[in-house]
Amino acid sequence: MSSLPFTQVISSASCRLSFRPHRISEFLCSCGVLIAIILSGSGCSDDHTSYDGVRTIEKAVHPILPGATASQRFGTDRPTRPVEPDPSVPTLAYDLPTGWIEAPLTAMRRVNVRIAGSPDAECFLIVIPGGGTLRANIDRWCAQMDQPNLTDEALDNLPKATLLEREGVLFQIDGTFTDNFASKTVPDARMIVYSLPLGDTTLYLKATGPRALLMEQAEALVAFASSIRLEMPQSPPPERTAPKVRWQVPQGWGVDSARPMREVTFIVGDEARCWITVLAGDGGGVLANVNRWLKELSLDPIDEQQLSELPTEMMLDGKAIVVEGSGPYASMGSTPRPGWSMIGLIRNLADQAVFVKMVGPDTELKEARSKLKQLVLSLEVVQ
Amino acid sequence: MKSSIWLTILKKIGSQKVATVMMILLLILTYLGTLEQAEHGLYRVQQTYFESWGLVHHFGSDWWFVPSEAFSFSIPLPGGMTCMIIFTINLLVGGILLLKLQKRNFGIFIIHVGIALMMCAGLVKLKASDEGYLQLWESQEASEYISHHSWEVAVFETGNGSVDEHLVLFDRMAGESELSIEPTTGLPFQLKLSGALANCRALPVGPNWTPDSPAIDGWGLLEQEEIAENEQNLPGLTIDMIPTRLEDGSRQQALLWGGQNYPWTFTVANKTFAVALRKIRHSMPFSIRLDNFEKVDHPGISMAKEYRSDVTQTAAASQRKIRIEMNDPLRDQGLILFQSSWGPSNAAPDAELYSVFTVVRNPSDQWPLYSCIVIGIGMAITFIQKFLAYSKKQAKRHKEIS
């Protein structure tokens, strides 16, 4: 049985027709090299002392707690997932003093900042259902500061302080601060706690850190505490809907199919067309547009002085600049059409510009002139 | 003479006997691997039985009346990788190179080309693809997916704005007691990684246990037996940071653990750097935002009947809304996003759920399809040829009888 012509080609490609040893060994070597390349392709770098690669990302994906202790890094108080605010629920807001940094929020901490960026000085707000008695909490804080419990008299005379626009109690103590949660000790420390019972819960704003630093940041801390507020999340501004331009089609004109950038295109005559364009702002400027139109007719550009001398027509309750000209009309690289004319009107509104442009053979434009005036007068803005 | 030796060798390599032996070995590996999967988990079995050069399989008695010590032995076996490579070479040599290509066996040739393409697809997937997951809560957006199994150490300078993450693959620690990483541009310090543990827990050091790592800051790493479900293993290691210049700071040591809440941070040359031990993160050329996740349960029970995600895909200059559901993935720019899971599994009936997508980057994603088409064409040619030959033979026979 004879071989097919195209199978011969394939056969020759696969060396069937010439089993020469060097061809076969070449084939096997090629297979071996190919497999070796593929198998080694995803291997690690031979350089055992360098990084495997660099990845550039827009922002860090890990919550960062500068100077976090092992207890904070490995403990059970995990950072919480950043949640998009619910527009119907008020959220806690505050003004962060200069130099202070925000730390990741946790299940307990609704506000969490580092005072002056120091890893040893922190300030956080926690909300505890019930919250325990003031006496029990202050005794616990005294123990944390390695100080004896407060007397009843001192407890009764604790100064008042404002938190969330309500009156609470302010407690301040110096000593050696032991944070069992973070497993760290700060000698010569200060603790300042704002306590505010609120319904069934109690809010605590607690600041701890080196005493010298807290004294230095005392004013900032007061400002920070008084800035904490409940705020409705800012909803995105409603989308602005630009006012629409409305018109009446002059009798005898037809409406052409939709074109990009144009509000409408009218069929004026066999070749003449008229269209309305609305652009945001000033649409690139009156002078630039006028000169662009003149260029389409191979006419010389004008300057500001000449622009101010152009005639005007009433359009959309104001004066629109009228540009007229004749010449070989060519737009967007089209073939120049001699004997054509153009009438254009430009009216700048508060935040948009309206352009009416009619082009076509001279004779058709002369006939359509009165209809163009009707169209211009019929224009109105609908909000 | 030489030519005939080569030809003999080639014929041996491309013989049907070799193909048969390889197919039987692959069948045995599939059988044993499937059984082992129950005990050792999918990932480890896949690596041991199907992606290895060789292995030793231990047979033991599973019957209560036969003591395991009386019936226990081990046999070495070639791994799936070895078998597939030999099988592919056998196919290339026997089915393509040595095939005397003629009209009557052209279909067979096409079938072999199709099978070879299928083999190539497998090899490319094994070596050039990666896979991970993307977990999103509603209104959350991400442009990266996380590997299921592989870990890395990421080193970066903290701060706002764009971040350059310098990466060291955790697998490089395999068999190494210490790995030294030299300073590089933007990272003025040397890193020494040591004491890698495949699965461990970070615990406060107490009087009743000695950590399997240095005790640092009152904490240590306790090695644990590797879990069959590899995704649940949490590795750990010890890291030493040595500033390039003495005046930039002092040497520091810390523990890195896969389950840590925050990266380890340190300051060198008045800059703060962070180091995280984490599962490998792959950037995507677009971002995915979960707009809505919907789970429909079977009537009366909380078992999901179907679940789907409405997402917004944002690329550099475009944005489009897509629905991803089971058997209807998103395919774009070489990535495939499958709707694979949801959670939390113990969520209350009205609780918010997150959606989990499996993300696969596979350059040979469509090759099996092309391979099946090629094989189908080859089979069609072969069947038509056989049918025509049979018809011709029958017609001749009828003619002879009549």
PDB file of C-alpha atoms in Angstrom, chain A residues 12-235:
ATOM      1  CA  SER A  12      10.234  12.420   6.924  1.00  0.00           C
ATOM      2  CA  ALA A  13       9.823  14.883   9.745  1.00  0.00           C
ATOM      3  CA  SER A  14       9.734  12.020  12.185  1.00  0.00           C
ATOM      4  CA  CYS A  15      12.923  10.487  10.707  1.00  0.00           C
ATOM      5  CA  ARG A  16      11.224   7.323   9.529  1.00  0.00           C
ATOM      6  CA  LEU A  17      12.776   7.481   6.093  1.00  0.00           C
ATOM      7  CA  SER A  18      16.323   7.768   7.334  1.00  0.00           C
ATOM      8  CA  PHE A  19      17.195   5.759  10.409  1.00  0.00           C
ATOM      9  CA  ARG A  20      20.677   7.021  10.719  1.00  0.00           C
ATOM     10  CA  PRO A  21      22.246   6.561  14.139  1.00  0.00           C
ATOM     11  CA  HIS A  22      23.133  10.207  14.535  1.00  0.00           C
ATOM     12  CA  ARG A  23      19.556  11.235  13.661  1.00  0.00           C
ATOM     13  CA  ILE A  24      18.141   8.839  16.259  1.00  0.00           C
ATOM     14  CA  SER A  25      20.610   9.880  18.910  1.00  0.00           C
ATOM     15  CA  GLU A  26      19.822  13.512  18.099  1.00  0.00           C
ATOM     16  CA  PHE A  27      16.145  12.768  18.549  1.00  0.00           C
ATOM     17  CA  LEU A  28      16.668  11.035  21.879  1.00  0.00           C
ATOM     18  CA  CYS A  29      19.006  13.768  23.067  1.00  0.00           C
ATOM     19  CA  SER A  30      16.455  16.402  22.069  1.00  0.00           C
ATOM     20  CA  CYS A  31      13.733  14.555  23.990  1.00  0.00           C
ATOM     21  CA  GLY A  32      16.002  14.291  27.025  1.00  0.00           C
ATOM     22  CA  VAL A  33      17.003  17.948  26.905  1.00  0.00           C
ATOM     23  CA  LEU A  34      13.373  19.016  26.467  1.00  0.00           C
ATOM     24  CA  ILE A  35      12.215  16.960  29.438  1.00  0.00           C
ATOM     25  CA  ALA A  36      15.130  18.207  31.537  1.00  0.00           C
ATOM     26  CA  ILE A  37      14.308  21.830  30.676  1.00  0.00           C
ATOM     27  CA  ILE A  38      10.633  21.359  31.526  1.00  0.00           C
ATOM     28  CA  LEU A  39      11.370  19.511  34.747  1.00  0.00           C
ATOM     29  CA  SER A  40      13.897  22.061  35.903  1.00  0.00           C
ATOM     30  CA  GLY A  41      11.798  25.001  34.763  1.00  0.00           C
ATOM     31  CA  SER A  42       9.976  25.486  38.021  1.00  0.00           C
ATOM     32  CA  GLY A  43      12.878  24.689  40.291  1.00  0.00           C
ATOM     33  CA  CYS A  44      14.284  27.031  42.873  1.00  0.00           C
ATOM     34  CA  SER A  45      17.045  29.462  42.203  1.00  0.00           C
ATOM     35  CA  ASP A  46      20.561  28.020  42.318  1.00  0.00           C
ATOM     36  CA  ASP A  47      21.571  31.027  44.363  1.00  0.00           C
ATOM     37  CA  HIS A  48      20.910  29.888  47.913  1.00  0.00           C
ATOM     38  CA  THR A  49      21.589  33.273  49.463  1.00  0.00           C
ATOM     39  CA  SER A  50      19.135  35.500  47.645  1.00  0.00           C
ATOM     40  CA  TYR A  51      15.409  36.090  47.657  1.00  0.00           C
ATOM     41  CA  ASP A  52      13.269  34.044  45.290  1.00  0.00           C
ATOM     42  CA  GLY A  53      11.469  37.057  43.912  1.00  0.00           C
ATOM     43  CA  VAL A  54       9.899  40.440  44.521  1.00  0.00           C
ATOM     44  CA  ARG A  55       6.193  41.162  44.340  1.00  0.00           C
ATOM     45  CA  THR A  56       5.000  44.741  44.097  1.00  0.00           C
ATOM     46  CA  ILE A  57       1.505  45.419  45.355  1.00  0.00           C
ATOM     47  CA  GLU A  58      -0.512  48.596  45.748  1.00  0.00           C
ATOM     48  CA  LYS A  59      -0.825  48.323  49.528  1.00  0.00           C
ATOM     49  CA  ALA A  60       0.158  45.925  52.307  1.00  0.00           C
ATOM     50  CA  VAL A  61      -2.190  42.988  52.777  1.00  0.00           C
ATOM     51  CA  HIS A  62      -1.243  42.266  56.378  1.00  0.00           C
ATOM     52  CA  PRO A  63      -2.427  44.159  59.452  1.00  0.00           C
ATOM     53  CA  ILE A  64       0.681  45.742  60.933  1.00  0.00           C
ATOM     54  CA  LEU A  65       1.146  46.292  64.646  1.00  0.00           C
ATOM     55  CA  PRO A  66       4.595  47.860  65.042  1.00  0.00           C
ATOM     56  CA  GLY A  67       6.505  46.387  67.951  1.00  0.00           C
ATOM     57  CA  ALA A  68       3.866  43.708  68.568  1.00  0.00           C
ATOM     58  CA  THR A  69       4.886  41.303  71.301  1.00  0.00           C
ATOM     59  CA  ALA A  70       4.820  37.531  70.849  1.00  0.00           C
ATOM     60  CA  SER A  71       1.575  37.446  72.862  1.00  0.00           C
ATOM     61  CA  GLN A  72      -0.029  39.874  70.472  1.00  0.00           C
ATOM     62  CA  ARG A  73       1.331  38.090  67.419  1.00  0.00           C
ATOM     63  CA  PHE A  74       0.402  34.573  68.502  1.00  0.00           C
ATOM     64  CA  GLY A  75      -2.393  35.155  71.047  1.00  0.00           C
ATOM     65  CA  THR A  76      -6.142  34.907  70.756  1.00  0.00           C
ATOM     66  CA  ASP A  77      -6.922  38.623  70.309  1.00  0.00           C
ATOM     67  CA  ARG A  78      -6.850  38.518  66.553  1.00  0.00           C
ATOM     68  CA  PRO A  79      -7.219  41.544  64.287  1.00  0.00           C
ATOM     69  CA  THR A  80     -10.677  41.788  62.830  1.00  0.00           C
ATOM     70  CA  ARG A  81     -11.594  41.965  59.183  1.00  0.00           C
ATOM     71  CA  PRO A  82     -12.015  45.544  57.961  1.00  0.00           C
ATOM     72  CA  VAL A  83     -15.720  45.921  57.301  1.00  0.00           C
ATOM     73  CA  GLU A  84     -17.322  48.456  55.017  1.00  0.00           C
ATOM     74  CA  PRO A  85     -19.502  50.736  57.149  1.00  0.00           C
ATOM     75  CA  ASP A  86     -23.223  50.219  56.981  1.00  0.00           C
ATOM     76  CA  PRO A  87     -24.670  53.562  55.867  1.00  0.00           C
ATOM     77  CA  SER A  88     -27.631  53.111  58.231  1.00  0.00           C
ATOM     78  CA  VAL A  89     -25.521  52.509  61.366  1.00  0.00           C
ATOM     79  CA  PRO A  90     -23.411  55.208  63.039  1.00  0.00           C
ATOM     80  CA  THR A  91     -19.720  54.451  63.401  1.00  0.00           C
ATOM     81  CA  LEU A  92     -17.041  55.680  65.760  1.00  0.00           C
ATOM     82  CA  ALA A  93     -14.995  58.533  64.361  1.00  0.00           C
ATOM     83  CA  TYR A  94     -12.120  60.543  65.829  1.00  0.00           C
ATOM     84  CA  ASP A  95      -9.409  63.017  64.970  1.00  0.00           C
ATOM     85  CA  LEU A  96      -5.981  61.376  65.148  1.00  0.00           C
ATOM     86  CA  PRO A  97      -3.362  63.666  66.739  1.00  0.00           C
ATOM     87  CA  THR A  98      -0.229  64.321  64.739  1.00  0.00           C
ATOM     88  CA  GLY A  99       2.341  61.565  65.096  1.00  0.00           C
ATOM     89  CA  TRP A 100      -0.136  59.031  66.449  1.00  0.00           C
ATOM     90  CA  ILE A 101      -0.737  55.949  64.350  1.00  0.00           C
ATOM     91  CA  GLU A 102      -3.705  53.665  63.975  1.00  0.00           C
ATOM     92  CA  ALA A 103      -3.285  50.004  64.959  1.00  0.00           C
ATOM     93  CA  PRO A 104      -5.434  47.151  63.625  1.00  0.00           C
ATOM     94  CA  LEU A 105      -8.813  46.752  65.316  1.00  0.00           C
ATOM     95  CA  THR A 106      -9.469  43.561  67.224  1.00  0.00           C
ATOM     96  CA  ALA A 107     -12.619  41.838  68.420  1.00  0.00           C
ATOM     97  CA  MET A 108     -12.409  43.877  71.648  1.00  0.00           C
ATOM     98  CA  ARG A 109     -10.925  47.173  70.513  1.00  0.00           C
ATOM     99  CA  ARG A 110     -13.297  49.464  68.579  1.00  0.00           C
ATOM    100  CA  VAL A 111     -10.655  52.196  68.432  1.00  0.00           C
ATOM    101  CA  ASN A 112      -6.974  51.293  68.608  1.00  0.00           C
ATOM    102  CA  VAL A 113      -4.119  53.764  68.271  1.00  0.00           C
ATOM    103  CA  ARG A 114      -0.466  54.060  69.211  1.00  0.00           C
ATOM    104  CA  ILE A 115       0.318  57.256  71.120  1.00  0.00           C
ATOM    105  CA  ALA A 116       2.989  59.212  69.250  1.00  0.00           C
ATOM    106  CA  GLY A 117       3.657  56.019  67.299  1.00  0.00           C
ATOM    107  CA  SER A 118       5.369  54.422  70.291  1.00  0.00           C
ATOM    108  CA  PRO A 119       5.047  50.615  70.551  1.00  0.00           C
ATOM    109  CA  ASP A 120       4.893  50.975  74.366  1.00  0.00           C
ATOM    110  CA  ALA A 121       2.104  53.578  74.479  1.00  0.00           C
ATOM    111  CA  GLU A 122      -1.358  52.689  73.314  1.00  0.00           C
ATOM    112  CA  CYS A 123      -4.851  54.032  73.572  1.00  0.00           C
ATOM    113  CA  PHE A 124      -7.934  51.988  72.807  1.00  0.00           C
ATOM    114  CA  LEU A 125     -11.667  52.062  73.297  1.00  0.00           C
ATOM    115  CA  ILE A 126     -13.515  48.946  74.378  1.00  0.00           C
ATOM    116  CA  VAL A 127     -17.214  48.380  74.918  1.00  0.00           C
ATOM    117  CA  ILE A 128     -18.093  45.782  77.532  1.00  0.00           C
ATOM    118  CA  PRO A 129     -21.667  44.581  78.114  1.00  0.00           C
ATOM    119  CA  GLY A 130     -22.354  45.231  81.801  1.00  0.00           C
ATOM    120  CA  GLY A 131     -18.761  46.267  82.249  1.00  0.00           C
ATOM    121  CA  GLY A 132     -18.487  45.372  85.940  1.00  0.00           C
ATOM    122  CA  THR A 133     -18.511  47.809  88.811  1.00  0.00           C
ATOM    123  CA  LEU A 134     -16.257  50.837  88.821  1.00  0.00           C
ATOM    124  CA  ARG A 135     -14.671  49.587  92.021  1.00  0.00           C
ATOM    125  CA  ALA A 136     -13.828  46.172  90.539  1.00  0.00           C
ATOM    126  CA  ASN A 137     -12.332  47.714  87.421  1.00  0.00           C
ATOM    127  CA  ILE A 138     -10.264  50.272  89.287  1.00  0.00           C
ATOM    128  CA  ASP A 139      -8.954  47.577  91.619  1.00  0.00           C
ATOM    129  CA  ARG A 140      -7.907  45.576  88.543  1.00  0.00           C
ATOM    130  CA  TRP A 141      -6.195  48.604  87.007  1.00  0.00           C
ATOM    131  CA  CYS A 142      -4.400  49.323  90.285  1.00  0.00           C
ATOM    132  CA  ALA A 143      -3.130  45.749  90.257  1.00  0.00           C
ATOM    133  CA  GLN A 144      -1.937  46.172  86.665  1.00  0.00           C
ATOM    134  CA  MET A 145       0.008  49.257  87.779  1.00  0.00           C
ATOM    135  CA  ASP A 146       1.399  47.447  90.833  1.00  0.00           C
ATOM    136  CA  GLN A 147      -0.313  49.937  93.162  1.00  0.00           C
ATOM    137  CA  PRO A 148      -2.586  49.483  96.201  1.00  0.00           C
ATOM    138  CA  ASN A 149      -6.323  49.720  95.720  1.00  0.00           C
ATOM    139  CA  LEU A 150      -8.013  53.086  95.825  1.00  0.00           C
ATOM    140  CA  THR A 151      -9.777  54.153  99.004  1.00  0.00           C
ATOM    141  CA  ASP A 152     -13.545  54.624  98.939  1.00  0.00           C
ATOM    142  CA  GLU A 153     -13.060  58.330  99.439  1.00  0.00           C
ATOM    143  CA  ALA A 154     -10.695  58.614  96.483  1.00  0.00           C
ATOM    144  CA  LEU A 155     -13.090  56.551  94.400  1.00  0.00           C
ATOM    145  CA  ASP A 156     -15.985  58.875  95.232  1.00  0.00           C
ATOM    146  CA  ASN A 157     -13.897  61.912  94.335  1.00  0.00           C
ATOM    147  CA  LEU A 158     -12.763  60.771  90.910  1.00  0.00           C
ATOM    148  CA  PRO A 159     -12.909  63.682  88.480  1.00  0.00           C
ATOM    149  CA  LYS A 160     -15.582  63.820  85.795  1.00  0.00           C
ATOM    150  CA  ALA A 161     -14.657  63.701  82.138  1.00  0.00           C
ATOM    151  CA  THR A 162     -16.538  63.900  78.867  1.00  0.00           C
ATOM    152  CA  LEU A 163     -16.592  61.032  76.431  1.00  0.00           C
ATOM    153  CA  LEU A 164     -18.942  60.819  73.463  1.00  0.00           C
ATOM    154  CA  GLU A 165     -20.539  64.056  74.678  1.00  0.00           C
ATOM    155  CA  ARG A 166     -21.590  62.379  77.917  1.00  0.00           C
ATOM    156  CA  GLU A 167     -20.220  62.706  81.408  1.00  0.00           C
ATOM    157  CA  GLY A 168     -18.081  59.845  82.631  1.00  0.00           C
ATOM    158  CA  VAL A 169     -15.330  59.278  85.163  1.00  0.00           C
ATOM    159  CA  LEU A 170     -11.609  59.811  84.697  1.00  0.00           C
ATOM    160  CA  PHE A 171      -9.092  57.604  86.479  1.00  0.00           C
ATOM    161  CA  GLN A 172      -5.341  58.172  86.381  1.00  0.00           C
ATOM    162  CA  ILE A 173      -2.558  56.231  88.062  1.00  0.00           C
ATOM    163  CA  ASP A 174       1.229  55.924  87.838  1.00  0.00           C
ATOM    164  CA  GLY A 175       3.296  52.827  88.502  1.00  0.00           C
ATOM    165  CA  THR A 176       4.814  49.830  86.764  1.00  0.00           C
ATOM    166  CA  PHE A 177       2.418  48.689  84.094  1.00  0.00           C
ATOM    167  CA  THR A 178       2.153  44.964  83.485  1.00  0.00           C
ATOM    168  CA  ASP A 179       0.103  44.011  80.457  1.00  0.00           C
ATOM    169  CA  ASN A 180      -0.696  40.346  80.910  1.00  0.00           C
ATOM    170  CA  PHE A 181      -2.412  40.216  77.560  1.00  0.00           C
ATOM    171  CA  ALA A 182       0.619  41.417  75.627  1.00  0.00           C
ATOM    172  CA  SER A 183       3.072  39.935  78.159  1.00  0.00           C
ATOM    173  CA  LYS A 184       5.019  43.139  78.604  1.00  0.00           C
ATOM    174  CA  THR A 185       6.008  45.435  81.440  1.00  0.00           C
ATOM    175  CA  VAL A 186       6.501  49.187  81.210  1.00  0.00           C
ATOM    176  CA  PRO A 187       8.340  50.690  84.198  1.00  0.00           C
ATOM    177  CA  ASP A 188       7.532  54.238  85.306  1.00  0.00           C
ATOM    178  CA  ALA A 189       4.270  54.120  83.405  1.00  0.00           C
ATOM    179  CA  ARG A 190       1.019  56.041  83.500  1.00  0.00           C
ATOM    180  CA  MET A 191      -2.498  54.774  82.918  1.00  0.00           C
ATOM    181  CA  ILE A 192      -5.423  57.074  82.087  1.00  0.00           C
ATOM    182  CA  VAL A 193      -8.922  55.603  81.768  1.00  0.00           C
ATOM    183  CA  TYR A 194     -12.166  57.289  80.752  1.00  0.00           C
ATOM    184  CA  SER A 195     -15.118  55.220  81.972  1.00  0.00           C
ATOM    185  CA  LEU A 196     -18.621  55.849  80.655  1.00  0.00           C
ATOM    186  CA  PRO A 197     -21.638  53.676  81.573  1.00  0.00           C
ATOM    187  CA  LEU A 198     -23.998  53.724  78.597  1.00  0.00           C
ATOM    188  CA  GLY A 199     -27.232  51.816  78.988  1.00  0.00           C
ATOM    189  CA  ASP A 200     -26.422  48.138  79.547  1.00  0.00           C
ATOM    190  CA  THR A 201     -22.810  48.574  78.536  1.00  0.00           C
ATOM    191  CA  THR A 202     -19.747  50.452  79.711  1.00  0.00           C
ATOM    192  CA  LEU A 203     -17.260  52.188  77.473  1.00  0.00           C
ATOM    193  CA  TYR A 204     -13.619  52.425  78.474  1.00  0.00           C
ATOM    194  CA  LEU A 205     -11.042  54.570  76.756  1.00  0.00           C
ATOM    195  CA  LYS A 206      -7.755  53.382  78.160  1.00  0.00           C
ATOM    196  CA  ALA A 207      -4.341  54.912  77.555  1.00  0.00           C
ATOM    197  CA  THR A 208      -1.136  53.357  78.862  1.00  0.00           C
ATOM    198  CA  GLY A 209       2.533  53.999  78.301  1.00  0.00           C
ATOM    199  CA  PRO A 210       5.698  55.550  79.688  1.00  0.00           C
ATOM    200  CA  ARG A 211       4.729  58.326  82.111  1.00  0.00           C
ATOM    201  CA  ALA A 212       7.012  60.913  80.482  1.00  0.00           C
ATOM    202  CA  LEU A 213       5.471  60.251  77.082  1.00  0.00           C
ATOM    203  CA  LEU A 214       1.895  60.434  78.386  1.00  0.00           C
ATOM    204  CA  MET A 215       2.661  63.678  80.181  1.00  0.00           C
ATOM    205  CA  GLU A 216       4.097  65.070  76.971  1.00  0.00           C
ATOM    206  CA  GLN A 217       1.035  63.885  75.016  1.00  0.00           C
ATOM    207  CA  ALA A 218      -1.520  64.915  77.673  1.00  0.00           C
ATOM    208  CA  GLU A 219      -3.105  67.657  75.592  1.00  0.00           C
ATOM    209  CA  ALA A 220      -3.217  65.459  72.520  1.00  0.00           C
ATOM    210  CA  LEU A 221      -4.886  62.715  74.566  1.00  0.00           C
ATOM    211  CA  VAL A 222      -7.573  65.089  75.855  1.00  0.00           C
ATOM    212  CA  ALA A 223      -8.171  66.350  72.330  1.00  0.00           C
ATOM    213  CA  PHE A 224      -8.316  62.789  71.031  1.00  0.00           C
ATOM    214  CA  ALA A 225     -10.784  61.697  73.736  1.00  0.00           C
ATOM    215  CA  SER A 226     -13.069  64.658  73.108  1.00  0.00           C
ATOM    216  CA  SER A 227     -12.936  64.080  69.334  1.00  0.00           C
ATOM    217  CA  ILE A 228     -14.355  60.567  69.583  1.00  0.00           C
ATOM    218  CA  ARG A 229     -17.891  60.703  68.246  1.00  0.00           C
ATOM    219  CA  LEU A 230     -20.593  58.673  66.605  1.00  0.00           C
ATOM    220  CA  GLU A 231     -20.981  59.564  62.969  1.00  0.00           C
ATOM    221  CA  MET A 232     -23.115  58.344  60.120  1.00  0.00           C
ATOM    222  CA  PRO A 233     -20.883  56.956  57.367  1.00  0.00           C
ATOM    223  CA  GLN A 234     -20.541  59.333  54.511  1.00  0.00           C
ATOM    224  CA  SER A 235     -22.554  58.039  51.612  1.00  0.00           C
TER     225      SER A 235
END
